Amino acid sequence: MSDVKAQMAGTVLEVLVTEGQAVEEGQDLVCLESMKMQMFLQAEQGGTVSAVKVGAGDFVNEGDTLIVLA
Amino acid sequence: MTTTPAAPAAEPLSLNDRLARIAAGGAPKYHEAAARAGKLFVRERLRLLLDEGSFLEEGAFANCDAPDLPADGVVTGVGRIHGRTVCVMANDSTVKAGSWGSRTVEKILRIQETAIRLRVPMLYLVDSAGARITDQVEMFPGRRGAGRIFHNQVRMSGFVPQACLLFGPSAAGGAYIPAFCDVVVMVEGNASAYLGSPRMAEMVIGEKVSLEEMGGARMHCSVSGVGDVLVKTEPEAIEWLRRYLAFFPQNFDGIPGNVPAVPPKAGKEIADIIPRNQNQPFDMQQVIERLVDEGSWLEIKKLFAGELLTGLARIGGQPVGILANQSRVKGGVLFTDSSDKGARFITLCDAFNIPLLFLADVPGFMIGSAVERSGIIRHGAKFISAMASAQVPKISVIVRKAYGAGLYAMAGPAFEPDICLALPTAKIAVMGPEAAVNAVYANKIAELPEDQREAYVAEKRAEYERDIDLYRLASEMVIDGVVPPEHLRDELCARLAACRSRVTDDLPKRRPVTPV
């Protein structure tokens, strides 16, 4: 299991994966917007998306878990 | 007065025996344990660090009547690196775990005093368990106790370069040796620094934590910022320090030397690296590669606050300290840690006459309640204060965006850079167009019928873009020039040479009261 966490406070622009989806290492999972910059959060390892904790438009704080990979 | 004759000694040691004992360090079992941990013997470390045959030892006979304390656990002396004199102290962890007795401390004080007299760099090769509690009255509290080492370090800061290679523990008071150095290299797995050991933490505050987690090299280089450079092996640490010192003069009064120019590494053109969309991240490292002499980039604090890159490099053979915003990490936004990182790097370069180059692509300082609570204002002020008070040449290049106080931190026009240049991709403003239109016209937008809002916002954004148009700023002489990206390196090369003689007048004062 690994948690994909927000690097900084911001708004979720788009969630690019769905629960149960297989992902590869380096694949973009979530696009976060903060300070008018777009940031893609990537999978540090391959696996399956076991939980999506956020949706587009949600405000997240630094360190919040956005996606759980199994 | 009668004297009692001393008990007849065993065979007195000959000078050669004494010399051999000093050279051998601690008992073989401690050498073996060190070797298993990937540690080199202290004399081997010095052999790798210093030019061949250049080491002149001081105080080798300290505590020489104690068979288990050769050199009293520290080797000190004068040597050369790249032909230039340096002073060095190096703990011997095979002798009582490198702990400090009274003579250990005295030796360290004397070599520091030598560095002050000779005005040469002072290097600390640290691998020490800390104070010998049994010797505390002689080595801890007094005028020439361990505190004096730190007092000297503080006095020497900015006078001569001071660098620390951390090969093992640096415990309790000893942890301040790296803290007072200009730069700290840590060997992963072996180096650690902490005020109280995990055992003490468990006893005193009830925390259960591993040494690596609490005071390990990786933690210090990526989280606390006590370490600047993380390396895998001791020879790598030593090689790094030799490269680093080549950028520095011997002391504050010297000018760092030039070396023959080397062309930059071939690769993608700068114009192709920077995306048209201001909000899209790109790798600033690639821009740096196009600007600096190949192989010269020596990054400092690579693992810490990656949204701001800091490092030494050469452009056309000339030394330069670079600060560059990295939009790939946290969008290049400045946080408290990146502010500290920038401030610290500027003071390092300013202290030793290394010109500064700022490559700006910064959306500003982070906002929001979390960073306000952690003091983003005073951390940002620290960065800006260090930059504004730096007296070395400062060149500012607006690579892409420079918004808000981000422009200030990156040596914007108000801070007397020698020159502020822009690439055609530059955008300078209080804030980006999206945020600005919203800030100014929020009420007006809300009043409009919904089907008219989008067109209105688009029109206002276009208006805003025209207002901050780069050539308008150039025409108003806000910036000093716009440079085609393919000419930037040549331009910087010439500009660096031209501003070398910069003199900045400071106002009379005892010292500034700096933000922290």
Short mmCIF file of N, CA and C in Angstrom, two decimals, chain B residues 299-311 323 335-346 383:
data_model
loop_
_atom_site.label_atom_id
_atom_site.label_comp_id
_atom_site.label_asym_id
_atom_site.label_seq_id
_atom_site.Cartn_x
_atom_site.Cartn_y
_atom_site.Cartn_z
N GLU B 299 25.66 21.22 -7.12
CA GLU B 299 24.42 21.59 -6.44
C GLU B 299 24.57 21.47 -4.93
N ILE B 300 23.99 22.42 -4.21
CA ILE B 300 24.01 22.41 -2.75
C ILE B 300 22.57 22.32 -2.25
N LYS B 301 22.34 21.45 -1.29
CA LYS B 301 20.99 21.18 -0.76
C LYS B 301 20.05 20.66 -1.85
N LYS B 302 20.54 19.69 -2.60
CA LYS B 302 19.76 19.09 -3.69
C LYS B 302 18.48 18.44 -3.18
N LEU B 303 18.54 17.79 -2.02
CA LEU B 303 17.40 17.03 -1.52
C LEU B 303 16.48 17.86 -0.63
N PHE B 304 16.81 19.11 -0.43
CA PHE B 304 16.07 19.97 0.51
C PHE B 304 15.38 21.09 -0.25
N ALA B 305 14.07 21.24 -0.07
CA ALA B 305 13.31 22.35 -0.67
C ALA B 305 13.64 22.49 -2.16
N GLY B 306 13.33 21.42 -2.91
CA GLY B 306 13.70 21.33 -4.33
C GLY B 306 13.05 22.36 -5.23
N GLU B 307 12.09 23.13 -4.72
CA GLU B 307 11.46 24.17 -5.55
C GLU B 307 12.41 25.33 -5.83
N LEU B 308 13.51 25.40 -5.08
CA LEU B 308 14.56 26.39 -5.38
C LEU B 308 15.88 25.65 -5.53
N LEU B 309 16.49 25.78 -6.71
CA LEU B 309 17.79 25.14 -6.93
C LEU B 309 18.89 26.12 -6.52
N THR B 310 19.88 25.62 -5.78
CA THR B 310 21.03 26.45 -5.45
C THR B 310 22.31 25.66 -5.74
N GLY B 311 23.31 26.32 -6.26
CA GLY B 311 24.56 25.62 -6.51
C GLY B 311 25.61 26.52 -7.11
N LEU B 323 20.89 30.73 -8.17
CA LEU B 323 19.60 30.43 -7.52
C LEU B 323 18.56 30.39 -8.63
N PHE B 335 8.55 28.50 -0.38
CA PHE B 335 8.03 28.12 0.93
C PHE B 335 9.02 28.58 2.01
N THR B 336 8.74 28.22 3.25
CA THR B 336 9.64 28.63 4.33
C THR B 336 11.03 27.99 4.16
N ASP B 337 11.06 26.70 3.86
CA ASP B 337 12.36 26.02 3.70
C ASP B 337 13.14 26.56 2.50
N SER B 338 12.45 26.79 1.38
CA SER B 338 13.18 27.31 0.22
C SER B 338 13.67 28.73 0.49
N SER B 339 12.94 29.48 1.30
CA SER B 339 13.39 30.83 1.67
C SER B 339 14.68 30.75 2.48
N ASP B 340 14.70 29.83 3.45
CA ASP B 340 15.92 29.64 4.25
C ASP B 340 17.08 29.19 3.37
N LYS B 341 16.77 28.28 2.45
CA LYS B 341 17.79 27.75 1.55
C LYS B 341 18.40 28.87 0.71
N GLY B 342 17.54 29.72 0.16
CA GLY B 342 18.02 30.84 -0.66
C GLY B 342 18.86 31.81 0.15
N ALA B 343 18.35 32.16 1.35
CA ALA B 343 19.05 33.14 2.21
C ALA B 343 20.44 32.62 2.55
N ARG B 344 20.50 31.38 2.93
CA ARG B 344 21.76 30.78 3.35
C ARG B 344 22.77 30.73 2.20
N PHE B 345 22.30 30.35 1.02
CA PHE B 345 23.20 30.24 -0.13
C PHE B 345 23.74 31.62 -0.53
N ILE B 346 22.88 32.62 -0.46
CA ILE B 346 23.32 33.98 -0.80
C ILE B 346 24.42 34.43 0.16
N PHE B 383 15.07 35.76 3.24
CA PHE B 383 15.58 35.56 1.88
C PHE B 383 15.84 36.93 1.23
#
